[in-house]
PDB file of C-alpha atoms in Angstrom:
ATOM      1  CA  UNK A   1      19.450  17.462 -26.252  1.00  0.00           C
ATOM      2  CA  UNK A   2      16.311  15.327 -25.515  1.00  0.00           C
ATOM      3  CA  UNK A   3      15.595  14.749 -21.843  1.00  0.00           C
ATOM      4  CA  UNK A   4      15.562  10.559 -21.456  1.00  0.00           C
ATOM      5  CA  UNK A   5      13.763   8.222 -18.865  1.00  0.00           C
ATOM      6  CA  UNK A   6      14.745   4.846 -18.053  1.00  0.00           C
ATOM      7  CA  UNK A   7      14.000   2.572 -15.299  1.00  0.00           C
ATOM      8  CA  UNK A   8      15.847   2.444 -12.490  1.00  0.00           C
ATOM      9  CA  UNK A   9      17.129  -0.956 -12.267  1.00  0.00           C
ATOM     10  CA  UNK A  10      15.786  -4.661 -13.301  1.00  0.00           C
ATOM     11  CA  UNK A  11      16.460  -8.047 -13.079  1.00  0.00           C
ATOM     12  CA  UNK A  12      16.677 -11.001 -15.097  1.00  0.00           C
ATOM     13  CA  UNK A  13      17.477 -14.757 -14.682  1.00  0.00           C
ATOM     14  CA  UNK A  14      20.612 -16.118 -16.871  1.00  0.00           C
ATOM     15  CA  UNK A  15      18.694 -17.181 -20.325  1.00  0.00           C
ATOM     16  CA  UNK A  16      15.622 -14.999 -20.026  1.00  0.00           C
ATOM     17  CA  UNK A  17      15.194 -11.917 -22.744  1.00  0.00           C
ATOM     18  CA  UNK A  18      15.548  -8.788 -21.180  1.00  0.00           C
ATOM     19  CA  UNK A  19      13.551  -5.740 -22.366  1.00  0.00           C
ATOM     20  CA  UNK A  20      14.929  -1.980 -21.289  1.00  0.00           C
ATOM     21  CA  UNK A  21      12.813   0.717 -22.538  1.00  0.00           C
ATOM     22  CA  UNK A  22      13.669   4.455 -22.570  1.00  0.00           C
ATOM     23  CA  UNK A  23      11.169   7.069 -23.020  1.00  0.00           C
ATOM     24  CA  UNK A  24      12.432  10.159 -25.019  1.00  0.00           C
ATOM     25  CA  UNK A  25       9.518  13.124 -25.349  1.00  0.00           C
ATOM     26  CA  UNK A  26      10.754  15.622 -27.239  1.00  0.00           C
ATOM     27  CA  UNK A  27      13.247  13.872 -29.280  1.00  0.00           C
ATOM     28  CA  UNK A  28      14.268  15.938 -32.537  1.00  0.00           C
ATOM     29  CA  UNK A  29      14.005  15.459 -35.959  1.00  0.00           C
ATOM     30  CA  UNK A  30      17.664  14.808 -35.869  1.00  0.00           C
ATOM     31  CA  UNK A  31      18.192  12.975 -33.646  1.00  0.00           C
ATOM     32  CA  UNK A  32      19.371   9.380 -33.425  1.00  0.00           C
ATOM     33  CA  UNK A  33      19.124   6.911 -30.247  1.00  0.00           C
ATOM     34  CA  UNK A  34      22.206   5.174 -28.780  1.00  0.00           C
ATOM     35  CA  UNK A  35      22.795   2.544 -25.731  1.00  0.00           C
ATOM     36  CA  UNK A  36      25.809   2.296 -23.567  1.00  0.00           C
ATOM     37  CA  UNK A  37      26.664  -0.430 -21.541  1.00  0.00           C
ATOM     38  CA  UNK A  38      28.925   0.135 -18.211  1.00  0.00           C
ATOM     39  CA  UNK A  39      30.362  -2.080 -16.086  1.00  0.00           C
ATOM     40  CA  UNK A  40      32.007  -1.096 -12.615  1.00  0.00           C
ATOM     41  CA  UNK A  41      35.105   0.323 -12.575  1.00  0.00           C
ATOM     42  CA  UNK A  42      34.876   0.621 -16.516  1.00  0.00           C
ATOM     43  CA  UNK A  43      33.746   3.612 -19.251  1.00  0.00           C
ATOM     44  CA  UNK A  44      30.573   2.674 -21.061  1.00  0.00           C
ATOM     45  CA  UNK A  45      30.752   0.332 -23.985  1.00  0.00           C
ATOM     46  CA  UNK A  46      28.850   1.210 -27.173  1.00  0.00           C
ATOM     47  CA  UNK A  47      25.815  -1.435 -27.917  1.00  0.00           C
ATOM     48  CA  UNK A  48      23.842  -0.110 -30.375  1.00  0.00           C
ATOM     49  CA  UNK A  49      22.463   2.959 -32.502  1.00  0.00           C
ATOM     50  CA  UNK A  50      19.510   3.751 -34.262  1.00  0.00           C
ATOM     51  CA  UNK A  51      17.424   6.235 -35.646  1.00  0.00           C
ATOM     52  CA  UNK A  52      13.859   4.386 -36.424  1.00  0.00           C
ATOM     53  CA  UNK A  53      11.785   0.775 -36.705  1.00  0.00           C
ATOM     54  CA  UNK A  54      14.592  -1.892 -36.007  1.00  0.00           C
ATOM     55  CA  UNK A  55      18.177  -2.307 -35.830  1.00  0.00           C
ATOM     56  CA  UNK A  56      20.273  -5.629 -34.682  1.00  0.00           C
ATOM     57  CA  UNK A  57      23.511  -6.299 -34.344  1.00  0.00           C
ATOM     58  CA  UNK A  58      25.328  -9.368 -32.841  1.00  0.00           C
ATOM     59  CA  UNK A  59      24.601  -7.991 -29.259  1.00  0.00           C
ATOM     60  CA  UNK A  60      21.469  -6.890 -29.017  1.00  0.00           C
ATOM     61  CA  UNK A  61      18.467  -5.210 -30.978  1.00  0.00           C
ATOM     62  CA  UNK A  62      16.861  -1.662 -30.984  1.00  0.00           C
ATOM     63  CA  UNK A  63      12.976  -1.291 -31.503  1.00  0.00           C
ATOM     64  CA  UNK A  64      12.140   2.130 -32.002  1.00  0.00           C
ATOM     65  CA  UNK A  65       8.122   3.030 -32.631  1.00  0.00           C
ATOM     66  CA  UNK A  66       6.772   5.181 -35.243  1.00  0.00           C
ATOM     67  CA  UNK A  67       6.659   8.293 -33.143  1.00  0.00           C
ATOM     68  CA  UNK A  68      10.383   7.751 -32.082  1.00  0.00           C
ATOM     69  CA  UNK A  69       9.026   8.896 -28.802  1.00  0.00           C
ATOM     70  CA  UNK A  70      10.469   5.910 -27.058  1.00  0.00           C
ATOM     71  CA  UNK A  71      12.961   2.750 -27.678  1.00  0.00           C
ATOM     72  CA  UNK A  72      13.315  -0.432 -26.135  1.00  0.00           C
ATOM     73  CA  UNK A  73      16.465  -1.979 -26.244  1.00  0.00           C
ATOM     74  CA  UNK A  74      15.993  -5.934 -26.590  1.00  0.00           C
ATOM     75  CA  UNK A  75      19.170  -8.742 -24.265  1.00  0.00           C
ATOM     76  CA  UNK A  76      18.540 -12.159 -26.126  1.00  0.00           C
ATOM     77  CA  UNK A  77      19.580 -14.565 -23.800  1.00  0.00           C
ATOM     78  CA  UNK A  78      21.132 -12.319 -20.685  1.00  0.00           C
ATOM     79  CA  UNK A  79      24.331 -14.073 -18.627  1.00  0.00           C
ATOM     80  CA  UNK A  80      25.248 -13.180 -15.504  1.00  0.00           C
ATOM     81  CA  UNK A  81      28.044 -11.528 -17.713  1.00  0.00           C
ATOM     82  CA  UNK A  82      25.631  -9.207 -18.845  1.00  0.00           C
ATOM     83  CA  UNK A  83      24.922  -7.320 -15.210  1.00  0.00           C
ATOM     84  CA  UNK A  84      25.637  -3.890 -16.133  1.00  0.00           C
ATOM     85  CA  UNK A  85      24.582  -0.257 -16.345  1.00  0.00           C
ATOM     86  CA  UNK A  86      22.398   0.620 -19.032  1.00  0.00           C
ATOM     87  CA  UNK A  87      22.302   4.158 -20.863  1.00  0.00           C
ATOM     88  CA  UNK A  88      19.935   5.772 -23.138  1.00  0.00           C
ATOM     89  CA  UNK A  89      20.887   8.704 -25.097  1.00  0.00           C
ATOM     90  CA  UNK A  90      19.483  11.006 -28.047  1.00  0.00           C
ATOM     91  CA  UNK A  91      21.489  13.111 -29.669  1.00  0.00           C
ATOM     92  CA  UNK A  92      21.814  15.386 -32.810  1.00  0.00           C
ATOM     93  CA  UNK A  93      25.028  13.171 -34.325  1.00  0.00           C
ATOM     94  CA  UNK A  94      25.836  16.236 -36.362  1.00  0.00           C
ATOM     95  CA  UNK A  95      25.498  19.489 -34.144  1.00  0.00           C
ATOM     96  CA  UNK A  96      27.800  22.376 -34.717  1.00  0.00           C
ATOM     97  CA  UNK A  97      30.502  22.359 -31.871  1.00  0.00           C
ATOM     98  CA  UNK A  98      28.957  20.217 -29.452  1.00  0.00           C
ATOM     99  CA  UNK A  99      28.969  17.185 -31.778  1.00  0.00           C
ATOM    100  CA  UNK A 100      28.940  14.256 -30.222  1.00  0.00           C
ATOM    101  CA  UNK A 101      28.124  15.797 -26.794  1.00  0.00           C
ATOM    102  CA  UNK A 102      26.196  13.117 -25.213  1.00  0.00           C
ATOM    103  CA  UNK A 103      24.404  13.350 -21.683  1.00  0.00           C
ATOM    104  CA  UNK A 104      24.236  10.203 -19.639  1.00  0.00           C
ATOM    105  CA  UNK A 105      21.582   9.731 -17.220  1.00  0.00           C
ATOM    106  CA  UNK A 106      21.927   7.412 -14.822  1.00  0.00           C
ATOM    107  CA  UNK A 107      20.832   4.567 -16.465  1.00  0.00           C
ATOM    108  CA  UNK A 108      19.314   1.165 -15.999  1.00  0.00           C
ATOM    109  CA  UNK A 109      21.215  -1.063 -13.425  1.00  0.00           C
ATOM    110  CA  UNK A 110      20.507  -4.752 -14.914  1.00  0.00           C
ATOM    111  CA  UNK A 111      21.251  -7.874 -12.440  1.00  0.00           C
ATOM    112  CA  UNK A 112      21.077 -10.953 -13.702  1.00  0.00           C
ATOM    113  CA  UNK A 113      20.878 -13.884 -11.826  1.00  0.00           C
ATOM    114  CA  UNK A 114      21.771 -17.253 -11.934  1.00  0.00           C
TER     115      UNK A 114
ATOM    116  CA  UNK B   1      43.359   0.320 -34.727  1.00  0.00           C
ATOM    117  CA  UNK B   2      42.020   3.173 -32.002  1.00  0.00           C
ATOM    118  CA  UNK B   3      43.431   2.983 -28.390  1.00  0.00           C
ATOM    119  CA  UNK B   4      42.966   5.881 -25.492  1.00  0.00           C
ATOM    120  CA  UNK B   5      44.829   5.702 -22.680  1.00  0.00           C
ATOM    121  CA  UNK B   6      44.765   7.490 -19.516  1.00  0.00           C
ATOM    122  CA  UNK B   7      46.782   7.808 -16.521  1.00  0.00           C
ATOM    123  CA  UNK B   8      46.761   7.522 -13.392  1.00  0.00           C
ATOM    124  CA  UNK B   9      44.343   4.313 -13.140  1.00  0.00           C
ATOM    125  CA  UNK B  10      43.572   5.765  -9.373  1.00  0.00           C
ATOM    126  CA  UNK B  11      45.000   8.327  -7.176  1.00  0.00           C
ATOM    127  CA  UNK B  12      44.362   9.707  -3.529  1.00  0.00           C
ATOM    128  CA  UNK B  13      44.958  13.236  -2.904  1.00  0.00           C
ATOM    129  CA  UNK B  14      44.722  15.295   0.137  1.00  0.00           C
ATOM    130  CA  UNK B  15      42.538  18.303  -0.060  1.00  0.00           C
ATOM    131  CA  UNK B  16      44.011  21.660  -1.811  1.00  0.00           C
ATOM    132  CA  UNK B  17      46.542  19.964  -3.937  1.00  0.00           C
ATOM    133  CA  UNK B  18      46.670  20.085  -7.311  1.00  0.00           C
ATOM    134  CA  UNK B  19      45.483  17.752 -10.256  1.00  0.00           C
ATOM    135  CA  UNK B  20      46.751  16.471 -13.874  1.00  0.00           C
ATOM    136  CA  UNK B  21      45.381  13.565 -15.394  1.00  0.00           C
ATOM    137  CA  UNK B  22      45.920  13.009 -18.768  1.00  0.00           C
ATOM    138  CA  UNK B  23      44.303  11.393 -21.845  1.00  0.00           C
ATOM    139  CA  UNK B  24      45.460  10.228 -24.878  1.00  0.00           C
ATOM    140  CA  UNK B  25      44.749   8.630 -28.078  1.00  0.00           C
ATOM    141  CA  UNK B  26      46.285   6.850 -30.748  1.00  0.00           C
ATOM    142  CA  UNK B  27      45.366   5.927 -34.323  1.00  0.00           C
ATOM    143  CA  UNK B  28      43.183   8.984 -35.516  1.00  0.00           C
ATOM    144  CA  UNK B  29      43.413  12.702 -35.853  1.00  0.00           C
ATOM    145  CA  UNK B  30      41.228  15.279 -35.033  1.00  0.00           C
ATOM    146  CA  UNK B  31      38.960  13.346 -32.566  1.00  0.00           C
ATOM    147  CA  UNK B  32      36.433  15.653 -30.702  1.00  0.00           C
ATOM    148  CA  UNK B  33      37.364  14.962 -26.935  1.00  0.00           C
ATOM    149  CA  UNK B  34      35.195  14.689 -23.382  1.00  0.00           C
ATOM    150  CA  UNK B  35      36.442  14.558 -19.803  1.00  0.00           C
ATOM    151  CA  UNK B  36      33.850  13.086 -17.890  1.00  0.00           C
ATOM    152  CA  UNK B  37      33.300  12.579 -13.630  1.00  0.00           C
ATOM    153  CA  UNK B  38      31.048   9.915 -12.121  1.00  0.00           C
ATOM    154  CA  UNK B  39      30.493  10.262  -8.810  1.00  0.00           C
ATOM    155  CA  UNK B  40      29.555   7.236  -6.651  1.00  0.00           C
ATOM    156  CA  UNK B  41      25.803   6.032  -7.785  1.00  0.00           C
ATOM    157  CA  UNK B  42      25.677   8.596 -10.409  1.00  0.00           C
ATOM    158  CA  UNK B  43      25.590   9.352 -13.896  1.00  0.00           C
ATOM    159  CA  UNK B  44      28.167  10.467 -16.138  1.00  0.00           C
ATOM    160  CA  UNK B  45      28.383  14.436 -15.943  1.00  0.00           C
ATOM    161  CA  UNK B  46      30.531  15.896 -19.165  1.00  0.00           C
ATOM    162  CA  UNK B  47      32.708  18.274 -17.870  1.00  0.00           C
ATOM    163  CA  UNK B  48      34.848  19.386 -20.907  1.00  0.00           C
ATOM    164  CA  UNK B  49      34.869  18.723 -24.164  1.00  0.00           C
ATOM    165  CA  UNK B  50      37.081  19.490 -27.233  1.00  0.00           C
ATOM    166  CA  UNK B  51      36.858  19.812 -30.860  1.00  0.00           C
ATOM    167  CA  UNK B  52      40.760  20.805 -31.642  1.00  0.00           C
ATOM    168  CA  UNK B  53      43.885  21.695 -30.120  1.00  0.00           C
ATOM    169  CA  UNK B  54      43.473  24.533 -27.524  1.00  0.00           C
ATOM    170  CA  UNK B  55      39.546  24.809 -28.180  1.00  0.00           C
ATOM    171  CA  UNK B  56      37.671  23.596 -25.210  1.00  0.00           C
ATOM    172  CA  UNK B  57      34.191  23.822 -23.540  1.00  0.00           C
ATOM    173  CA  UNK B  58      33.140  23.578 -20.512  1.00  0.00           C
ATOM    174  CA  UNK B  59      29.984  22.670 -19.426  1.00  0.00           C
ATOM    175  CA  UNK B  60      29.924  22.997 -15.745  1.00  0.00           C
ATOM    176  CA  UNK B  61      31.290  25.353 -13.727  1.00  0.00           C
ATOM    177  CA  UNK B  62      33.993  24.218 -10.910  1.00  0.00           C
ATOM    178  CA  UNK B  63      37.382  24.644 -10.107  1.00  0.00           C
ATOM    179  CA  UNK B  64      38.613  21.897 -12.506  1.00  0.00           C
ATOM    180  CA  UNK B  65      40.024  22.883 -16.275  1.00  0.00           C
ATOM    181  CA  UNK B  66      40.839  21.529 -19.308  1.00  0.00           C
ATOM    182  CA  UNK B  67      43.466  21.710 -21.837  1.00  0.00           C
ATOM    183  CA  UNK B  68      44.140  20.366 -25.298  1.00  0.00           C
ATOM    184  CA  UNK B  69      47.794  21.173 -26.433  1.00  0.00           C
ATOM    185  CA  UNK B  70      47.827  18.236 -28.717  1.00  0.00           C
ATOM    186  CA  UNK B  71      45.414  16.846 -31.491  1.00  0.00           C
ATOM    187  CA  UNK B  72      45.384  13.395 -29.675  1.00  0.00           C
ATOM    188  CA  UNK B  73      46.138  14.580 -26.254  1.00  0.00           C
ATOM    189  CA  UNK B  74      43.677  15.972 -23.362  1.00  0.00           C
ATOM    190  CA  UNK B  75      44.779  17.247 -19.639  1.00  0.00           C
ATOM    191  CA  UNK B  76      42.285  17.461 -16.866  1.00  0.00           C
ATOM    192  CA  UNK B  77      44.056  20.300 -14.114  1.00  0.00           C
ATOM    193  CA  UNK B  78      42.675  21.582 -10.973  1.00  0.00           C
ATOM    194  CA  UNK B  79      44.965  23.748  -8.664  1.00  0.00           C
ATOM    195  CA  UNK B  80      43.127  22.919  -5.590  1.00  0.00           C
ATOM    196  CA  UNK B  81      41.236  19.788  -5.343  1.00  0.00           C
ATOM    197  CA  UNK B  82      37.761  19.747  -2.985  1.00  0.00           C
ATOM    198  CA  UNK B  83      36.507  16.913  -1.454  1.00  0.00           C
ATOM    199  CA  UNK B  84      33.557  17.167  -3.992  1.00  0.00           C
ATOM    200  CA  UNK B  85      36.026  16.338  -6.607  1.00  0.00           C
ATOM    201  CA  UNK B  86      36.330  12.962  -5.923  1.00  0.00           C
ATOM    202  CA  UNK B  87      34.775  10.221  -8.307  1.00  0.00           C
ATOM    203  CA  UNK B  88      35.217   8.146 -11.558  1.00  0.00           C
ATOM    204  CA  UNK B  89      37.321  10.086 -14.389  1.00  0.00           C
ATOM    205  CA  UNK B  90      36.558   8.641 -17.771  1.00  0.00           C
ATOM    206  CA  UNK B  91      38.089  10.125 -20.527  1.00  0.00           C
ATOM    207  CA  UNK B  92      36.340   9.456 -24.132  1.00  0.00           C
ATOM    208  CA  UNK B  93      37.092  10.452 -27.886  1.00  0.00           C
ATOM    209  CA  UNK B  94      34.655  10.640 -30.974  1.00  0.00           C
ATOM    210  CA  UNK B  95      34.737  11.505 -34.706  1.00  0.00           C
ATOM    211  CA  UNK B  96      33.467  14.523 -36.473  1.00  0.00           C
ATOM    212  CA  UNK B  97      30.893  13.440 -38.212  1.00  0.00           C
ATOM    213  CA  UNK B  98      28.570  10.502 -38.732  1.00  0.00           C
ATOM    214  CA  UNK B  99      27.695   8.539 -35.674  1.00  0.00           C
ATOM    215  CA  UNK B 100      27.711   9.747 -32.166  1.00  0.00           C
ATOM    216  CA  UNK B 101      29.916   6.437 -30.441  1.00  0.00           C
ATOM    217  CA  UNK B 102      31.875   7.767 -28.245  1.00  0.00           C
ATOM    218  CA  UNK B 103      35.427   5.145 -27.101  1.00  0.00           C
ATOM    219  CA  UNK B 104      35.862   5.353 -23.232  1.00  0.00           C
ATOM    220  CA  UNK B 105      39.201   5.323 -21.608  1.00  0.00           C
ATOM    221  CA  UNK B 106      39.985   2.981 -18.386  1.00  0.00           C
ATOM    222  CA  UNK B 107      39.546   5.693 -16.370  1.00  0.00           C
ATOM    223  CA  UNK B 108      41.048   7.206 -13.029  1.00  0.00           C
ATOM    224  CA  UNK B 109      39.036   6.605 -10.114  1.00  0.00           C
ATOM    225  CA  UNK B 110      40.303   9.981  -7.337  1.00  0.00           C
ATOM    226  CA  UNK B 111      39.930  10.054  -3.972  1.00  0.00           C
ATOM    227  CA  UNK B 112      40.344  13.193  -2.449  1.00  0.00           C
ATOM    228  CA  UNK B 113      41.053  13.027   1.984  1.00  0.00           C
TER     229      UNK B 113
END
């Protein structure tokens, strides 16, 4: 599975749009690119999947360049609701018996502040 | 509608005693399933994962196991617990095929004295 690199941690102010970009190398040719969000105490929460150019849903959006070499995923609006954990992953979604196997990093602690 | 569940939601155990925590799910069959530990400030390490009853794979060695004697039910076991065991315990199931999501359980957060 590709090796991912996301920043350490980042903060916001309640309102502002917050930008979290992951940097994936040697991503496959199968591979897609999914974000997890965690909160304390909590397993990680799907946000949002993609494989290239742009994806939105009602949470967030996923920009992924040409080269698929890297993604940024896009907080309209952050809340102080919205202070989390945020993963990066790239996986093969359809991998013989390690489908589905998923490596978490240790993400992108976002604080956002009032 | 899907639903995993998993029990205890904490537990404090002194060193050298055993472990069971178990995992299940409700509302689909056949899920692949993952055990995974977070220790304090880290990131999720899979330990175990499943893709039917009694097949399971480990991906890092350690005195922990894993068992599967159910389609929708997973059992994390250790007969001696270290200190180094302690952490977050998140259980998580996924589908075959398509997309990767993976559904986290509440967890069981260990403490091992």
């Amino acid at each position: 599975l590709a090796k991912t690199t996301q920043p350490i941690s980042m903060d916001s102010y309640e309102g502002q749009e917050v930008n979290i970009t992951c940097s994936h190398n040697n991503i496959a040719t199968n591979d897609y690119i999914t974000w997890y969000q965690q909160f304390p105490s909590q397993g990680p929460r799907f946000i949002i999947q993609g494989y290239k150019t742009k994806v939105t849903n009602e949470v967030a959006s996923l920009f992924i360049p040409a080269d698929r070499k890297s993604s940024t995923l896009s907080l309209p609006r952050v809340s102080l609701s919205d202070t989390a954990v945020y993963y990066c992953l790239v996986g093969d979604l359809n991998y013989g018996g390690s489908q589905g196997n998923l490596i978490f990093g240790k993400g992108t602690k976002l604080s956002v502040k009032p | 509608s899907q639903t995993i569940h998993q029990w205890p939601a904490t537990l404090v155990q002194p060193v050298g005693s055993p472990l069971s925590l178990e995992c299940t799910v409700e509302g689909t069959s056949n899920p692949n399933l993952y055990w995974y530990r977070q220790a304090a400030g880290r990131g999720l390490q899979l330990l175990f994962y499943s893709v039917g009853i009694g097949q399971i794979s480990s991906e890092v060695p350690q005195n922990l196991s894993a068992s599967r004697p159910q389609d929708r039910q997973f059992i994390l076991s250790s007969k001696k617990l270290l200190l180094s065991d302690s952490g977050f315990y998140l259980c998580a199931w996924g589908r075959l095929a398509g997309r990767s999501e993976q559904f986290f359980g509440p967890g069981t957060r260990l403490t091992v004295l």
